[in-house]
PDB file of C-alpha atoms in Angstrom:
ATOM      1  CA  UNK N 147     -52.222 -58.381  31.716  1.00  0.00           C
ATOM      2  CA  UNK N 148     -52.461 -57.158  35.007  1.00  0.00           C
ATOM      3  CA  UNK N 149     -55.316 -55.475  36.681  1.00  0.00           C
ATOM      4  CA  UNK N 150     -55.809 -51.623  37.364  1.00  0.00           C
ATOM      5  CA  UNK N 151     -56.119 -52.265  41.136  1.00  0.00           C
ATOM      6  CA  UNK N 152     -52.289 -53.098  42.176  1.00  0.00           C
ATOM      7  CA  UNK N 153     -51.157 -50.590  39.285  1.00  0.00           C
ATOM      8  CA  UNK N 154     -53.587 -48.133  41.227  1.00  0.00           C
ATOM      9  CA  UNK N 155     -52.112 -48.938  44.724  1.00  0.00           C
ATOM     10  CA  UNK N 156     -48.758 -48.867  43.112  1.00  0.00           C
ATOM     11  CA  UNK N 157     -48.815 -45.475  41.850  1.00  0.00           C
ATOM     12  CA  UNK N 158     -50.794 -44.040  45.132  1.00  0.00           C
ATOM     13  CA  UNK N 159     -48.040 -45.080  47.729  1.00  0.00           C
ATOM     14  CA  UNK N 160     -45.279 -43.665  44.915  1.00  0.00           C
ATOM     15  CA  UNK N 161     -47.353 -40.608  45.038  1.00  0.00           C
ATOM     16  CA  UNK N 162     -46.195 -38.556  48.088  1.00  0.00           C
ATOM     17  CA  UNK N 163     -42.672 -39.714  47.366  1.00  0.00           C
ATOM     18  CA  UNK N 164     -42.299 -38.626  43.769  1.00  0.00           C
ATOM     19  CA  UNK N 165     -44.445 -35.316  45.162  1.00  0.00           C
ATOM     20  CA  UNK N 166     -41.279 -34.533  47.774  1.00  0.00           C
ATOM     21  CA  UNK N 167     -38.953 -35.341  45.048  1.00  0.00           C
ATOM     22  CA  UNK N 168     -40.612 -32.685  42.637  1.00  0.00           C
ATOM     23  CA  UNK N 169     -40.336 -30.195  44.593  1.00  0.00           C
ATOM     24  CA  UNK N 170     -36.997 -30.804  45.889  1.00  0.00           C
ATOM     25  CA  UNK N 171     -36.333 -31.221  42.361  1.00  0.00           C
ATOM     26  CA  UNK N 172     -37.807 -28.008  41.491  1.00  0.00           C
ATOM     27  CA  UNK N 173     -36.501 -25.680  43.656  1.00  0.00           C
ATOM     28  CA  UNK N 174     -33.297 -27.426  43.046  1.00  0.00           C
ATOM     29  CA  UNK N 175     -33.265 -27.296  39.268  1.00  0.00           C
ATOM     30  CA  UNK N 176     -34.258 -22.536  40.099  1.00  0.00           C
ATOM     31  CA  UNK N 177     -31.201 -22.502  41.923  1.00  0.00           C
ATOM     32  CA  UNK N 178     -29.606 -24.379  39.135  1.00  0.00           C
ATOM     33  CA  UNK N 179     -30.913 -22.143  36.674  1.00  0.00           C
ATOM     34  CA  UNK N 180     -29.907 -18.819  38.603  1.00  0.00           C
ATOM     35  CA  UNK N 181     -26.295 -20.307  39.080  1.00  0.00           C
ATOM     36  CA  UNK N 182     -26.167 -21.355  35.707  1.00  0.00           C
ATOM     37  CA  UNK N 183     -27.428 -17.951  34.610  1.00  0.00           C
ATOM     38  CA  UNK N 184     -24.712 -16.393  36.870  1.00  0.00           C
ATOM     39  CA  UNK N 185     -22.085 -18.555  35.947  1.00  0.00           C
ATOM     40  CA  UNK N 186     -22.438 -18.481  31.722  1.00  0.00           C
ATOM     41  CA  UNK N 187     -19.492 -16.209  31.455  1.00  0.00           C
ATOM     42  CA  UNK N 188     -17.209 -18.904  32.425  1.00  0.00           C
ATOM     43  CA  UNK N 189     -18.585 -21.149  29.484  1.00  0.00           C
ATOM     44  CA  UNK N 190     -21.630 -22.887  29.627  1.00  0.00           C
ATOM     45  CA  UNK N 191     -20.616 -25.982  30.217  1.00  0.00           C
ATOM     46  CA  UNK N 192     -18.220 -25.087  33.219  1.00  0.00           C
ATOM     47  CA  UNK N 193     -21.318 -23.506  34.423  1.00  0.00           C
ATOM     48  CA  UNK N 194     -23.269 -26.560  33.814  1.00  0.00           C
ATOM     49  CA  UNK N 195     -21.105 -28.254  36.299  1.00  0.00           C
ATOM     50  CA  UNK N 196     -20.865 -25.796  38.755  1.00  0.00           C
ATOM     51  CA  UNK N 197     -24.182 -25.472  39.219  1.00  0.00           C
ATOM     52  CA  UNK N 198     -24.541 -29.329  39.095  1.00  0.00           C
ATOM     53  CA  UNK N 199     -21.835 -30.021  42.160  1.00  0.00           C
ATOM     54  CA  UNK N 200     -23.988 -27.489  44.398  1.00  0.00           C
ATOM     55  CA  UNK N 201     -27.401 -28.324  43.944  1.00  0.00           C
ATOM     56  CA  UNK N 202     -26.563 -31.922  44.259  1.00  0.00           C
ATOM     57  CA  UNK N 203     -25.324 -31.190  47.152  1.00  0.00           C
ATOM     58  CA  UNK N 204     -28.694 -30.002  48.571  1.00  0.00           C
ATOM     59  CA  UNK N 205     -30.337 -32.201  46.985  1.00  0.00           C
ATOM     60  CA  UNK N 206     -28.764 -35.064  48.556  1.00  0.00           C
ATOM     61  CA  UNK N 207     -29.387 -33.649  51.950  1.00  0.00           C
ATOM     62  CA  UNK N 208     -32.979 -33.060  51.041  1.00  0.00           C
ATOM     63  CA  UNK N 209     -34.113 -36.574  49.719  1.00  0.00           C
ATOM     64  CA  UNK N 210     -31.950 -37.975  52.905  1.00  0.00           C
ATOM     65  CA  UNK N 211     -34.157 -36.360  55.367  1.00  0.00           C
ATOM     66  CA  UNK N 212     -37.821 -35.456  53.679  1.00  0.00           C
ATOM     67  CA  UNK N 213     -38.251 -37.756  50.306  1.00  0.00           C
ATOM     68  CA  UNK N 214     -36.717 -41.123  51.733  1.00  0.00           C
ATOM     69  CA  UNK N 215     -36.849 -40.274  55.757  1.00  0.00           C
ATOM     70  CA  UNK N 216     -38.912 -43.316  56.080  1.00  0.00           C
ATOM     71  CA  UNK N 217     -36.813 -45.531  53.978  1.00  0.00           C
ATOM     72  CA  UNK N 218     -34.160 -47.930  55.600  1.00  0.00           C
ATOM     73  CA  UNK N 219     -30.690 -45.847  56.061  1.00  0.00           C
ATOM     74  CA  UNK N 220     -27.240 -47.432  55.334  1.00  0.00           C
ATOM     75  CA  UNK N 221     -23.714 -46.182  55.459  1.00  0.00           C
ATOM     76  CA  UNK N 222     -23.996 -42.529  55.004  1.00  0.00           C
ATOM     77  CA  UNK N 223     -20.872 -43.385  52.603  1.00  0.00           C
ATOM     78  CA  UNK N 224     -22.734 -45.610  50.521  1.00  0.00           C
ATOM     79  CA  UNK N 225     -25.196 -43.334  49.983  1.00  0.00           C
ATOM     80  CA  UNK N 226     -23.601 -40.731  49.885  1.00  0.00           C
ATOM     81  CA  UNK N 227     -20.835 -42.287  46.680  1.00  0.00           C
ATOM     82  CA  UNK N 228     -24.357 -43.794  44.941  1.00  0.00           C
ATOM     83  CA  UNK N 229     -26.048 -40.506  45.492  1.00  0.00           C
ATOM     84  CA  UNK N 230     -23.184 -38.572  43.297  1.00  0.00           C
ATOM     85  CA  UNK N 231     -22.718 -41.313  40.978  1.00  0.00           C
ATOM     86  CA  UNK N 232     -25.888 -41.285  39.805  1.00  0.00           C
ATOM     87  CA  UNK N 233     -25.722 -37.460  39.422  1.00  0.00           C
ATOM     88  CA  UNK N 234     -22.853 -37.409  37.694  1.00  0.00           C
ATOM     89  CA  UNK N 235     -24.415 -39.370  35.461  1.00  0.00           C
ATOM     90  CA  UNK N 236     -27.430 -37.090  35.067  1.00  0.00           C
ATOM     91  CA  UNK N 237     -24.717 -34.112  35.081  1.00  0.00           C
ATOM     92  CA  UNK N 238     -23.533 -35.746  31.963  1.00  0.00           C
ATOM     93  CA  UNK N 239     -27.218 -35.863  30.509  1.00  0.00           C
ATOM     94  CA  UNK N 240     -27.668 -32.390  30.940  1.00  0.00           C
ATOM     95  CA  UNK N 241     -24.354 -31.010  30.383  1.00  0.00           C
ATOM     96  CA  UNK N 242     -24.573 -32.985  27.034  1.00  0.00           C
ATOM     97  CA  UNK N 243     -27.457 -31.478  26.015  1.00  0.00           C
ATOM     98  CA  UNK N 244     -25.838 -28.196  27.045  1.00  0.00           C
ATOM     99  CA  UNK N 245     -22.489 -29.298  24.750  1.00  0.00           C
ATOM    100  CA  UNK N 246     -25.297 -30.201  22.080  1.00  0.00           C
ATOM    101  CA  UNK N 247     -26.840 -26.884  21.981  1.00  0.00           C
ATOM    102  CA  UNK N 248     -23.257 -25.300  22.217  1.00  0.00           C
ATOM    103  CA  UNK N 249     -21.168 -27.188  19.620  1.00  0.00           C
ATOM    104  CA  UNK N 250     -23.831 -29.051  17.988  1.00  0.00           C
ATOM    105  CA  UNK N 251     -25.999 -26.293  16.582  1.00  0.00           C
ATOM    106  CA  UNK N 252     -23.869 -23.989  17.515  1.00  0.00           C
ATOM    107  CA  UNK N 253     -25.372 -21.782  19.445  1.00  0.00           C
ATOM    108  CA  UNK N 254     -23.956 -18.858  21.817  1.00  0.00           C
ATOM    109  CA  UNK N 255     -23.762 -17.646  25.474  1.00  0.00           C
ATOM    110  CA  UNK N 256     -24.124 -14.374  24.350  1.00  0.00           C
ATOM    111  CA  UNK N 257     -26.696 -14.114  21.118  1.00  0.00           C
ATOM    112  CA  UNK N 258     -28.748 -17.505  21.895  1.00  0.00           C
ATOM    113  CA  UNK N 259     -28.833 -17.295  26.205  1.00  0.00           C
ATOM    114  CA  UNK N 260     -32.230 -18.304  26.095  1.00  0.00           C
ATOM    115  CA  UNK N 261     -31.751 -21.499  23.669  1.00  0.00           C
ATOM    116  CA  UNK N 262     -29.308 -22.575  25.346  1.00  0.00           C
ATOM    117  CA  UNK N 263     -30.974 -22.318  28.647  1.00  0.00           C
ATOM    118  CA  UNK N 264     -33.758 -24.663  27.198  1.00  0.00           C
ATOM    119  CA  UNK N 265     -31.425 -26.991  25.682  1.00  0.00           C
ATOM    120  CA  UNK N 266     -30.202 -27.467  29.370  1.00  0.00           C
ATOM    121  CA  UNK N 267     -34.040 -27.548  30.371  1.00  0.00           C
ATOM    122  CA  UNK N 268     -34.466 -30.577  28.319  1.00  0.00           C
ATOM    123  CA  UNK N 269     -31.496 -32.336  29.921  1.00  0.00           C
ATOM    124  CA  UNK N 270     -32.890 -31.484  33.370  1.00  0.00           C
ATOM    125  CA  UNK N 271     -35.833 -33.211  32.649  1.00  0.00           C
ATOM    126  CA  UNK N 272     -34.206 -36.276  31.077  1.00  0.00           C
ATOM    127  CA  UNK N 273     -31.680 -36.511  33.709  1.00  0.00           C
ATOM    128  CA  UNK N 274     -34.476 -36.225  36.386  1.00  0.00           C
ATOM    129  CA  UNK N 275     -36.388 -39.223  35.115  1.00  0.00           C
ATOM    130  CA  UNK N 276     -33.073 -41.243  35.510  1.00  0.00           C
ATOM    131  CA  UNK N 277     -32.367 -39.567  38.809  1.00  0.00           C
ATOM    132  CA  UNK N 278     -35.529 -40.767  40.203  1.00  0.00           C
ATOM    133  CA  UNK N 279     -35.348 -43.926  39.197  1.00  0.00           C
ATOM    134  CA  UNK N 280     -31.712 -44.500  40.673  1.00  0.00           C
ATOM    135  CA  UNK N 281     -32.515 -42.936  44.060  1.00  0.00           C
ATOM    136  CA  UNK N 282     -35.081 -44.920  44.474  1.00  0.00           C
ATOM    137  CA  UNK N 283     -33.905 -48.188  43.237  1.00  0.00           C
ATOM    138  CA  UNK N 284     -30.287 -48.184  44.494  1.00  0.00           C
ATOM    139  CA  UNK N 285     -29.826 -45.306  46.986  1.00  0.00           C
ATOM    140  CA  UNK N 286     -32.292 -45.142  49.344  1.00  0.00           C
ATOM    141  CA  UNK N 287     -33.833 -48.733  49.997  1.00  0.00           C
ATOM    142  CA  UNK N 288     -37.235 -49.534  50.521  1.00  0.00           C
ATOM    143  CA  UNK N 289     -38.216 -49.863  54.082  1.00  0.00           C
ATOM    144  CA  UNK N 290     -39.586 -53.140  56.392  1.00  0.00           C
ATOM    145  CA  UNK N 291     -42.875 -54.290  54.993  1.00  0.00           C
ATOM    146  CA  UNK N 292     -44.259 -56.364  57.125  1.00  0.00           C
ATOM    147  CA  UNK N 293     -41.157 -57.452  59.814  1.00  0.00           C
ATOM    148  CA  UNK N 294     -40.484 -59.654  56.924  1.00  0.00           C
ATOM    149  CA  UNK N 295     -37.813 -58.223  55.290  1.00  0.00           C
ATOM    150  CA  UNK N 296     -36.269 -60.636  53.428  1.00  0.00           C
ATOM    151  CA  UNK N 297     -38.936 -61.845  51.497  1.00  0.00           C
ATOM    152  CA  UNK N 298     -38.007 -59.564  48.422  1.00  0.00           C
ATOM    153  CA  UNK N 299     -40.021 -61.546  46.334  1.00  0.00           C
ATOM    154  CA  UNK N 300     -43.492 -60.341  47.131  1.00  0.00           C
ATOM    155  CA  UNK N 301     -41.933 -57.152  45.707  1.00  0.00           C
ATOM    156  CA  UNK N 302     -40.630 -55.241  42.461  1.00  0.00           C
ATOM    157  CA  UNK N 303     -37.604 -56.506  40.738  1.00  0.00           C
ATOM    158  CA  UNK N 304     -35.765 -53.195  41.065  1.00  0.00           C
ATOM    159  CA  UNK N 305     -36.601 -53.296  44.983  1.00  0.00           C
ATOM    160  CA  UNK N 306     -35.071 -56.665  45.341  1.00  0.00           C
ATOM    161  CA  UNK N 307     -31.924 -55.859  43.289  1.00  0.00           C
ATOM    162  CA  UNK N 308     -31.158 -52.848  45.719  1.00  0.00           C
ATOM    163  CA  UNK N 309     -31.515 -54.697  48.605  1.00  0.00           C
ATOM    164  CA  UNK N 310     -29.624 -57.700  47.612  1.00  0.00           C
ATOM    165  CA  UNK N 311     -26.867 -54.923  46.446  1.00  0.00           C
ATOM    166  CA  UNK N 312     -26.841 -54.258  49.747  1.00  0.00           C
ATOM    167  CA  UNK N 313     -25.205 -57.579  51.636  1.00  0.00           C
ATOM    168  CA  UNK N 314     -22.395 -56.185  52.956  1.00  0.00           C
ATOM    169  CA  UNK N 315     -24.066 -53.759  55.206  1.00  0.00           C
ATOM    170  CA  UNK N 316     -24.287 -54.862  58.520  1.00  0.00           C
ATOM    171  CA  UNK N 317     -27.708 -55.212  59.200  1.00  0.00           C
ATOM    172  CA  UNK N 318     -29.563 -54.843  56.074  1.00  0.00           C
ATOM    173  CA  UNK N 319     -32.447 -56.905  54.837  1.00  0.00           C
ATOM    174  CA  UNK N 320     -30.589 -58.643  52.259  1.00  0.00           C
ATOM    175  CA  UNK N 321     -29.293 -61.237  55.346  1.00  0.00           C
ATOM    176  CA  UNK N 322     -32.925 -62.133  56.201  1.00  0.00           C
ATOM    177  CA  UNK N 323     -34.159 -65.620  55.742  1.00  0.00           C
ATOM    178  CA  UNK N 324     -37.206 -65.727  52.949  1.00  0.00           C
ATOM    179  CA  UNK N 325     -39.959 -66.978  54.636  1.00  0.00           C
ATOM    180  CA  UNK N 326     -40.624 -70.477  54.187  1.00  0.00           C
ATOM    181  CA  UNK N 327     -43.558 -70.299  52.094  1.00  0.00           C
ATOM    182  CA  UNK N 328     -42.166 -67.691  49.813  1.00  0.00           C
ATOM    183  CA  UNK N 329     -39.111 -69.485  49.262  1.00  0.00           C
ATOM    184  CA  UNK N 330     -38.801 -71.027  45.896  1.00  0.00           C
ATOM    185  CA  UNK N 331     -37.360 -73.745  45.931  1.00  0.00           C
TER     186      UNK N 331
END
């Protein structure tokens, strides 16, 4: 079992990211909510979408330049196609719950607004969770430890898998020798 310590140091260097990521999250997922809001009279899963395809958007732009400024920076294009992958898998999340509360229970834009607003609440947060996780795993990689990039070993399994994903990049840390006496073998 491991000890509290590295769980400890884990969780305070994930701090201040997963702080910038809340609140770019949050203000996101208002402006969400007021589009969605806006939008309802379209259908609420149009709306759903809509509002989905902008925030994303700024999202994107956000987590780029505040949440992962420090992390290493590939093709914007890679990113960029990860970046709305990912959230149009969370899109589907929370539109489902959306199409849940709609056609599942059956519940109307104009009598039940409010439950289905909360239906879509619940997807937010769902989709969120896996948002984070993605970004962080497969987007945005983890920057230079120690000058030693390569030795992916002395970290998380995630970590490693997003940096191996990246050998084609020109540059990135996946073409870096392990160090000798981290290598395996």
């Amino acid at each position: 079992m491991p000890s509290a310590s590295p769980l400890t140091e884990r969780l305070r260097r994930l701090a201040p990211e997963a702080i910038a990521f809340g609140i770019i999250g949050a203000g996101n997922t208002l402006l969400y909510l007021a589009i969605y809001w806006v939008a309802m009279p379209i259908g609420p899963v149009k709306a759903s979408v809509l509002a989905t395809i902008i925030t994303t958007t700024l999202a994107y732009v956000a987590n780029r330049y505040w949440t992962y400024r420090h992390h290493t920076r590939t093709a914007l294009r890679r990113e960029y196609t990860l970046f709305f992958g990912f959230n149009l898998v969370g899109m589907v999340i929370q539109s489902g719950m959306t199409y849940l509360g709609k056609y599942g229970f059956g519940l109307s834009e104009h009598e039940d607004k409010f439950l289905l607003l909360g239906m879509t609440t619940v997807g937010i947060g769902i989709a969120t969770i896996f948002r984070f996780w993605a970004y962080r795993t497969f987007v945005f990689l983890k920057p230079p430890v120690d000058g030693h990039e390569g030795a992916i070993t002395d970290m998380d399994a995630t970590a490693g898998f997003a940096e191996l994903s990246a050998i084609d990049e020109p540059g990135s840390v996946a073409h870096l020798d392990l160090r000798p006496e981290l290598d395996p073998r």
